[in-house]
Each structure stands twice: as C-alpha cells, then as structure tokens.
Amino acid sequence: MIARFSFNDKGTSLIIHPPMNFLITGAAGFLGSSLANNLAREGHQVRGLDDLSTGDPQALSSDVHFTRGDVSDRPKLWTLLQEVDVVYHFAARVSVPESVLYPRDYNTVNVGGTVSLMEAMRDVGVRRVVLASSGAVYGDLTEQPLHESVTPNPRSPYAVSKLAAEYYVRTIGRLWGIETVSLRVFNAYGPGQHLPASHPPVVPYFLRQAQRSGTLVVHSDGNQTRDYVYVDDVVSAMVAASTAPDIDGLVVNVGSGTETSLRDLVRAVLDVTGGKPEVLYNSQTSGGVSRMAADLSIAQEKLSYRPSIKLEDGLRLTLQRDPRFK
C-alpha cells in the first residue's frame, strides 16, 4: 500500500492517506488509547486488544473495535491480524518498582508476549510492527543526550524486558521478512495517564497533589533529570513510524530533547496550578538514574519528528483536557 502524509501547521505528520488497517495491543492504556483514538478519528480501521489489567476501555473511542484478550492468545491474534497493515505493540507491564519484585512476570508478559505476537504476524503475513520501547533501557549513562548508538545499561527487570523485546522484534523480523521499528519513548505524560495508588507517574501525581495543596515528595535531592514528552508529540512519532520508508530494524528515540530536573518540574507544576503544596525532599530514597535526555537526530531524519509542545504548555493542556483535574 502506498501512503502519504498530511501535515499540521507545525510540520508534524499526523494523517496517513489512504486509510489503513491497524492492530494496537495494549490499546486501553495511556499511549495505546491516545494513538488508537487519533487513528480512528482520521478514518482508519483500528482494532484494539487489551487484557484490562491496567487499561480502561472507556478511554477508547466507539470507532475503535476493541477486544478484551491476552497478547499471548495466538488464535485470537490470528483473527485480529487478518488484513492488518501495521501492528503497534504497546501491551506490557510498565512499573519499574513492581518489576523488581516480580521479574519473572515481566519477562513472561513483556518478552514472551512480544514473541507470541511476532509468531502470529508471521503466520498471518503482516509486514510491519512498531514496538513501544522505553528510554529506561539506557539506564544511568554519563553521555548526554542519549543517542541510540550507545550501549544500554538497564537497571531494572522492566528495562531489561524492553531491551529484550527490541532484540526479539528486530531479529525475528529480519528472519521472517517483517519490517520493524522500536520507538524508545522517554517520560511521556498527558491527559488520561494512569494514576495507580502505588508508584504513580510523577507528572499526574505532582499535578494532583499541587491542586489539592497536598505534599509533593521528591526522591533524593531533586537534581536528577528526565526528558518529559507530551502525549500528542509521541502520537505524531508513532503515526509517522507506520509508513516511513527506510526504517526497518531501527531503534528511534522519542522525547522532547529537553533535559528537565525534578526541581524544575516542581516549579513548573506550581506555576501552572497556582497551588501551594508542601515540597519534601527525601534524601534517604534513590532518585533513580542521574540524567536522561533524548538525542532526536534519528527521529528528525527518519520520521520528520519535531516535538512541538513545551513542558509548561503540556502541563496546562493536561489540566484542561483531563477531567480528573477539573
């Protein structure tokens, strides 16, 4: 199928023509639902698969054909993959602290589930898969920004499972003639991000606590840095990866390209919310890796990716668009 892009006023590719058929695993999760709704809104046929262990089917548009199920269910995959042009693989367990406690489960779902999907794609004849990987695979590296060519140094079973999934996707794809690309998504945030009671993502947690004038607990001294990328920018990269030429076998960073300390994130959250929470710095707990920022040169070259939403604007959009913050 020959596809072309339409571009928005920022030059970011958002729409693919003609319509295509997609399967999204993990479709009821934060990133999966955002992508699924975007593609369905633009007229594509979108099938979603999710076991609902953490996802919310209410997050999906009625135009997305949703099926509850496990990504290791080969017969179900054979049915869902019929006439699909591209698969987006989001289905995974994603909590770093939980992975330390249950590494076997993370290997079973994140690695075993990926292999099952690739086998089913081979059986049906689907020709491209986009894997949602993670910037966490890099671990704690002194060289910044992080380029895809550096040797990863994963520090958690979650990160190891994502790196293993990358290798399986690329290797199996090469053996069976499936085009593959792995997008290492950094710290994505935005409306609809899951807020579990235990170990919630930092951005929605800070926004909620600041609005309530509660307590913001910052691990370590708050000087550790991360690359926070708004969900709409991530979706633009995902959309581009479905049809971009000459990306087979590549690993591509998807972030904002901006290094932000946790202290700076706290200041930005206070500015946009106007809240007056108590900020506590807990020097007794680890802040994780010391620095993290994405080198976006490959994404710019191969996907025409240009992140357009600055952190403060993304925080405001999250407050405006997420009903939990009304």
GROMACS .gro file of C-alpha atoms in nm:
model
  326
    1MET     CA    1   0.000   0.000   0.000
    2ILE     CA    2   0.131   0.345  -0.092
    3ALA     CA    3   0.061   0.601   0.176
    4ARG     CA    4   0.116   0.973   0.201
    5PHE     CA    5   0.116   1.214   0.495
    6SER     CA    6  -0.081   1.527   0.565
    7PHE     CA    7   0.091   1.779   0.790
    8ASN     CA    8  -0.037   2.018   1.052
    9ASP     CA    9   0.071   2.382   1.080
   10LYS     CA   10   0.376   2.279   1.286
   11GLY     CA   11   0.501   2.050   1.012
   12THR     CA   12   0.432   1.734   1.213
   13SER     CA   13   0.290   1.439   1.025
   14LEU     CA   14  -0.046   1.340   1.168
   15ILE     CA   15  -0.264   1.187   0.898
   16ILE     CA   16  -0.197   0.892   0.668
   17HIS     CA   17  -0.374   0.854   0.332
   18PRO     CA   18  -0.531   0.630   0.210
   19PRO     CA   19  -0.698   0.466   0.512
   20MET     CA   20  -0.514   0.170   0.662
   21ASN     CA   21  -0.593  -0.119   0.896
   22PHE     CA   22  -0.417  -0.123   1.234
   23LEU     CA   23  -0.400  -0.354   1.533
   24ILE     CA   24  -0.292  -0.194   1.861
   25THR     CA   25  -0.202  -0.419   2.152
   26GLY     CA   26  -0.235  -0.256   2.492
   27ALA     CA   27  -0.493  -0.031   2.328
   28ALA     CA   28  -0.672   0.064   2.651
   29GLY     CA   29  -0.356   0.203   2.812
   30PHE     CA   30  -0.242   0.564   2.819
   31LEU     CA   31  -0.037   0.575   2.497
   32GLY     CA   32  -0.229   0.298   2.322
   33SER     CA   33  -0.567   0.469   2.362
   34SER     CA   34  -0.427   0.807   2.258
   35LEU     CA   35  -0.291   0.657   1.936
   36ALA     CA   36  -0.599   0.444   1.870
   37ASN     CA   37  -0.835   0.740   1.903
   38ASN     CA   38  -0.616   0.955   1.680
   39LEU     CA   39  -0.604   0.695   1.402
   40ALA     CA   40  -0.977   0.620   1.424
   41ARG     CA   41  -1.057   0.991   1.413
   42GLU     CA   42  -0.864   1.018   1.084
   43GLY     CA   43  -1.072   0.743   0.925
   44HIS     CA   44  -0.851   0.436   0.969
   45GLN     CA   45  -0.977   0.094   1.074
   46VAL     CA   46  -0.840   0.035   1.424
   47ARG     CA   47  -0.861  -0.286   1.623
   48GLY     CA   48  -0.757  -0.277   1.986
   49LEU     CA   49  -0.652  -0.564   2.211
   50ASP     CA   50  -0.603  -0.530   2.588
   51ASP     CA   51  -0.634  -0.764   2.887
   52LEU     CA   52  -0.751  -0.466   3.101
   53SER     CA   53  -0.506  -0.548   3.379
   54THR     CA   54  -0.437  -0.174   3.397
   55GLY     CA   55  -0.612  -0.027   3.091
   56ASP     CA   56  -0.950   0.144   3.074
   57PRO     CA   57  -1.177   0.059   2.776
   58GLN     CA   58  -1.375   0.378   2.844
   59ALA     CA   59  -1.073   0.570   2.719
   60LEU     CA   60  -1.131   0.435   2.368
   61SER     CA   61  -1.348   0.596   2.103
   62SER     CA   62  -1.651   0.398   1.988
   63ASP     CA   63  -1.484   0.385   1.645
   64VAL     CA   64  -1.210   0.158   1.782
   65HIS     CA   65  -1.303  -0.210   1.753
   66PHE     CA   66  -1.199  -0.332   2.096
   67THR     CA   67  -1.138  -0.692   2.202
   68ARG     CA   68  -1.050  -0.799   2.555
   69GLY     CA   69  -0.776  -1.059   2.549
   70ASP     CA   70  -0.415  -1.154   2.607
   71VAL     CA   71  -0.136  -1.085   2.361
   72SER     CA   72  -0.019  -1.446   2.407
   73ASP     CA   73  -0.351  -1.583   2.278
   74ARG     CA   74  -0.239  -1.696   1.934
   75PRO     CA   75  -0.583  -1.798   1.794
   76LYS     CA   76  -0.726  -1.459   1.896
   77LEU     CA   77  -0.429  -1.285   1.734
   78TRP     CA   78  -0.476  -1.480   1.411
   79THR     CA   79  -0.831  -1.345   1.391
   80LEU     CA   80  -0.743  -0.986   1.481
   81LEU     CA   81  -0.446  -0.970   1.243
   82GLN     CA   82  -0.646  -1.051   0.928
   83GLU     CA   83  -0.592  -0.777   0.663
   84VAL     CA   84  -0.393  -0.562   0.909
   85ASP     CA   85  -0.129  -0.337   0.753
   86VAL     CA   86   0.064  -0.237   1.067
   87VAL     CA   87   0.074  -0.354   1.429
   88TYR     CA   88   0.153  -0.123   1.719
   89HIS     CA   89   0.273  -0.323   2.017
   90PHE     CA   90   0.212  -0.144   2.349
   91ALA     CA   91   0.097  -0.440   2.560
   92ALA     CA   92   0.334  -0.465   2.855
   93ARG     CA   93   0.370  -0.436   3.228
   94VAL     CA   94   0.531  -0.099   3.293
   95SER     CA   95   0.605  -0.042   3.664
   96VAL     CA   96   0.977  -0.031   3.740
   97PRO     CA   97   0.937  -0.093   4.116
   98GLU     CA   98   0.693  -0.378   4.053
   99SER     CA   99   0.935  -0.538   3.808
  100VAL     CA  100   1.199  -0.556   4.082
  101LEU     CA  101   0.957  -0.765   4.289
  102TYR     CA  102   0.821  -0.978   4.004
  103PRO     CA  103   1.087  -1.011   3.732
  104ARG     CA  104   0.952  -1.344   3.608
  105ASP     CA  105   0.610  -1.189   3.539
  106TYR     CA  106   0.770  -0.904   3.347
  107ASN     CA  107   0.969  -1.147   3.138
  108THR     CA  108   0.657  -1.354   3.067
  109VAL     CA  109   0.443  -1.060   2.955
  110ASN     CA  110   0.691  -0.817   2.801
  111VAL     CA  111   0.920  -1.068   2.633
  112GLY     CA  112   0.704  -1.376   2.588
  113GLY     CA  113   0.406  -1.172   2.473
  114THR     CA  114   0.621  -0.996   2.213
  115VAL     CA  115   0.748  -1.326   2.073
  116SER     CA  116   0.392  -1.462   2.055
  117LEU     CA  117   0.281  -1.154   1.862
  118MET     CA  118   0.570  -1.183   1.616
  119GLU     CA  119   0.489  -1.551   1.554
  120ALA     CA  120   0.125  -1.467   1.486
  121MET     CA  121   0.227  -1.187   1.249
  122ARG     CA  122   0.447  -1.432   1.061
  123ASP     CA  123   0.161  -1.681   1.038
  124VAL     CA  124  -0.087  -1.424   0.903
  125GLY     CA  125   0.157  -1.230   0.686
  126VAL     CA  126   0.153  -0.884   0.847
  127ARG     CA  127   0.451  -0.685   0.724
  128ARG     CA  128   0.527  -0.408   0.977
  129VAL     CA  129   0.532  -0.375   1.354
  130VAL     CA  130   0.607  -0.068   1.566
  131LEU     CA  131   0.725  -0.159   1.916
  132ALA     CA  132   0.675   0.085   2.201
  133SER     CA  133   1.003   0.054   2.389
  134SER     CA  134   1.134   0.284   2.663
  135GLY     CA  135   1.413   0.529   2.737
  136ALA     CA  136   1.457   0.327   3.056
  137VAL     CA  137   1.670   0.078   2.861
  138TYR     CA  138   1.962   0.324   2.870
  139GLY     CA  139   1.999   0.317   3.249
  140ASP     CA  140   2.249   0.552   3.414
  141LEU     CA  141   2.488   0.680   3.148
  142THR     CA  142   2.712   0.987   3.169
  143GLU     CA  143   2.694   1.065   2.798
  144GLN     CA  144   2.403   1.302   2.731
  145PRO     CA  145   2.191   1.342   2.532
  146LEU     CA  146   2.137   0.970   2.482
  147HIS     CA  147   2.195   0.851   2.127
  148GLU     CA  148   2.062   0.518   2.003
  149SER     CA  149   2.417   0.401   1.927
  150VAL     CA  150   2.529   0.395   2.293
  151THR     CA  151   2.535   0.062   2.477
  152PRO     CA  152   2.232   0.038   2.707
  153ASN     CA  153   2.285  -0.021   3.078
  154PRO     CA  154   1.939  -0.126   3.206
  155ARG     CA  155   1.889  -0.103   3.583
  156SER     CA  156   1.559  -0.284   3.633
  157PRO     CA  157   1.387  -0.601   3.509
  158TYR     CA  158   1.138  -0.375   3.332
  159ALA     CA  159   1.418  -0.210   3.133
  160VAL     CA  160   1.577  -0.548   3.059
  161SER     CA  161   1.244  -0.682   2.932
  162LYS     CA  162   1.201  -0.386   2.697
  163LEU     CA  163   1.554  -0.424   2.562
  164ALA     CA  164   1.499  -0.798   2.511
  165ALA     CA  165   1.174  -0.720   2.327
  166GLU     CA  166   1.365  -0.488   2.094
  167TYR     CA  167   1.616  -0.761   2.011
  168TYR     CA  168   1.343  -1.021   1.954
  169VAL     CA  169   1.141  -0.790   1.729
  170ARG     CA  170   1.440  -0.692   1.519
  171THR     CA  171   1.586  -1.045   1.494
  172ILE     CA  172   1.259  -1.225   1.422
  173GLY     CA  173   1.160  -0.952   1.179
  174ARG     CA  174   1.483  -0.996   0.987
  175LEU     CA  175   1.439  -1.375   0.976
  176TRP     CA  176   1.076  -1.366   0.865
  177GLY     CA  177   1.064  -1.058   0.644
  178ILE     CA  178   0.869  -0.833   0.882
  179GLU     CA  179   0.961  -0.463   0.886
  180THR     CA  180   1.027  -0.349   1.243
  181VAL     CA  181   1.097  -0.028   1.429
  182SER     CA  182   1.136   0.020   1.805
  183LEU     CA  183   1.050   0.362   1.946
  184ARG     CA  184   1.221   0.434   2.278
  185VAL     CA  185   0.965   0.661   2.440
  186PHE     CA  186   1.100   0.873   2.724
  187ASN     CA  187   0.887   1.018   3.009
  188ALA     CA  188   0.552   1.057   2.833
  189TYR     CA  189   0.273   1.245   3.010
  190GLY     CA  190  -0.066   1.395   2.935
  191PRO     CA  191  -0.439   1.358   2.994
  192GLY     CA  192  -0.559   1.010   3.079
  193GLN     CA  193  -0.232   0.883   3.222
  194HIS     CA  194  -0.297   0.603   3.469
  195LEU     CA  195  -0.263   0.710   3.835
  196PRO     CA  196  -0.224   0.394   4.046
  197ALA     CA  197  -0.220   0.423   4.423
  198SER     CA  198   0.127   0.271   4.436
  199HIS     CA  199   0.418   0.431   4.245
  200PRO     CA  200   0.215   0.674   4.030
  201PRO     CA  201   0.385   0.856   3.738
  202VAL     CA  202   0.544   1.175   3.859
  203VAL     CA  203   0.365   1.432   3.637
  204PRO     CA  204  -0.001   1.348   3.715
  205TYR     CA  205   0.092   1.279   4.078
  206PHE     CA  206   0.254   1.623   4.117
  207LEU     CA  207  -0.037   1.795   3.939
  208ARG     CA  208  -0.295   1.628   4.163
  209GLN     CA  209  -0.105   1.698   4.484
  210ALA     CA  210  -0.038   2.059   4.386
  211GLN     CA  211  -0.404   2.121   4.306
  212ARG     CA  212  -0.501   1.985   4.646
  213SER     CA  213  -0.223   2.182   4.819
  214GLY     CA  214  -0.105   1.846   4.949
  215THR     CA  215   0.251   1.717   4.972
  216LEU     CA  216   0.497   1.664   4.689
  217VAL     CA  217   0.755   1.403   4.785
  218VAL     CA  218   1.074   1.435   4.580
  219HIS     CA  219   1.314   1.143   4.598
  220SER     CA  220   1.681   1.228   4.655
  221ASP     CA  221   1.781   1.595   4.606
  222GLY     CA  222   1.563   1.660   4.300
  223ASN     CA  223   1.858   1.737   4.073
  224GLN     CA  224   1.810   1.421   3.869
  225THR     CA  225   1.688   1.499   3.517
  226ARG     CA  226   1.437   1.345   3.281
  227ASP     CA  227   1.303   1.407   2.932
  228TYR     CA  228   0.928   1.480   2.963
  229VAL     CA  229   0.739   1.448   2.634
  230TYR     CA  230   0.371   1.533   2.583
  231VAL     CA  231   0.149   1.254   2.455
  232ASP     CA  232   0.048   1.434   2.133
  233ASP     CA  233   0.414   1.451   2.028
  234VAL     CA  234   0.455   1.079   2.099
  235VAL     CA  235   0.147   1.002   1.887
  236SER     CA  236   0.288   1.205   1.596
  237ALA     CA  237   0.604   0.992   1.601
  238MET     CA  238   0.401   0.672   1.624
  239VAL     CA  239   0.185   0.772   1.327
  240ALA     CA  240   0.489   0.857   1.117
  241ALA     CA  241   0.651   0.521   1.200
  242SER     CA  242   0.366   0.331   1.037
  243THR     CA  243   0.462   0.430   0.683
  244ALA     CA  244   0.805   0.596   0.696
  245PRO     CA  245   1.049   0.443   0.446
  246ASP     CA  246   1.396   0.308   0.527
  247ILE     CA  247   1.338   0.248   0.898
  248ASP     CA  248   1.338  -0.133   0.902
  249GLY     CA  249   1.533  -0.262   1.203
  250LEU     CA  250   1.590   0.081   1.354
  251VAL     CA  251   1.567   0.192   1.715
  252VAL     CA  252   1.447   0.554   1.745
  253ASN     CA  253   1.428   0.786   2.046
  254VAL     CA  254   1.102   0.972   2.106
  255GLY     CA  255   1.126   1.252   2.361
  256SER     CA  256   1.124   1.628   2.389
  257GLY     CA  257   1.501   1.662   2.358
  258THR     CA  258   1.496   1.880   2.670
  259GLU     CA  259   1.662   1.780   2.997
  260THR     CA  260   1.450   1.887   3.297
  261SER     CA  261   1.542   1.842   3.661
  262LEU     CA  262   1.281   1.729   3.911
  263ARG     CA  263   1.322   2.063   4.089
  264ASP     CA  264   1.236   2.242   3.765
  265LEU     CA  265   0.935   2.014   3.717
  266VAL     CA  266   0.813   2.108   4.066
  267ARG     CA  267   0.846   2.479   3.981
  268ALA     CA  268   0.656   2.434   3.654
  269VAL     CA  269   0.376   2.242   3.829
  270LEU     CA  270   0.341   2.515   4.092
  271ASP     CA  271   0.329   2.781   3.820
  272VAL     CA  272   0.053   2.617   3.616
  273THR     CA  273  -0.162   2.502   3.907
  274GLY     CA  274  -0.121   2.801   4.139
  275GLY     CA  275  -0.124   2.550   4.424
  276LYS     CA  276   0.076   2.579   4.744
  277PRO     CA  277   0.175   2.223   4.832
  278GLU     CA  278   0.443   2.129   5.081
  279VAL     CA  279   0.751   2.003   4.894
  280LEU     CA  280   0.952   1.740   5.081
  281TYR     CA  281   1.294   1.620   4.964
  282ASN     CA  282   1.364   1.267   5.084
  283SER     CA  283   1.739   1.217   5.072
  284GLN     CA  284   1.702   0.863   5.207
  285THR     CA  285   1.543   0.731   4.887
  286SER     CA  286   1.701   0.683   4.547
  287GLY     CA  287   1.608   0.922   4.270
  288GLY     CA  288   1.689   0.665   4.002
  289VAL     CA  289   1.924   0.746   3.717
  290SER     CA  290   2.102   1.080   3.748
  291ARG     CA  291   2.042   1.222   3.399
  292MET     CA  292   1.827   1.146   3.097
  293ALA     CA  293   1.764   1.336   2.775
  294ALA     CA  294   1.690   1.204   2.427
  295ASP     CA  295   1.902   1.270   2.120
  296LEU     CA  296   1.638   1.318   1.849
  297SER     CA  297   1.857   1.328   1.537
  298ILE     CA  298   1.740   0.991   1.402
  299ALA     CA  299   1.374   1.072   1.475
  300GLN     CA  300   1.412   1.404   1.294
  301GLU     CA  301   1.577   1.242   0.993
  302LYS     CA  302   1.365   0.930   0.959
  303LEU     CA  303   1.025   1.038   1.097
  304SER     CA  304   1.037   1.415   1.037
  305TYR     CA  305   0.973   1.433   1.410
  306ARG     CA  306   0.967   1.777   1.570
  307PRO     CA  307   0.829   1.787   1.925
  308SER     CA  308   0.615   2.098   1.944
  309ILE     CA  309   0.478   2.116   2.299
  310LYS     CA  310   0.693   2.264   2.574
  311LEU     CA  311   0.664   2.130   2.928
  312GLU     CA  312   0.465   2.421   3.073
  313ASP     CA  313   0.221   2.411   2.781
  314GLY     CA  314   0.185   2.035   2.813
  315LEU     CA  315   0.109   2.064   3.184
  316ARG     CA  316  -0.159   2.323   3.112
  317LEU     CA  317  -0.312   2.104   2.839
  318THR     CA  318  -0.316   1.811   3.081
  319LEU     CA  319  -0.506   2.018   3.336
  320GLN     CA  320  -0.751   2.141   3.071
  321ARG     CA  321  -0.817   1.808   2.899
  322ASP     CA  322  -0.815   1.561   3.189
  323PRO     CA  323  -1.146   1.564   3.379
  324ARG     CA  324  -0.972   1.436   3.693
  325PHE     CA  325  -0.811   1.779   3.732
  326LYS     CA  326  -1.128   1.988   3.686
   0.00000   0.00000   0.00000
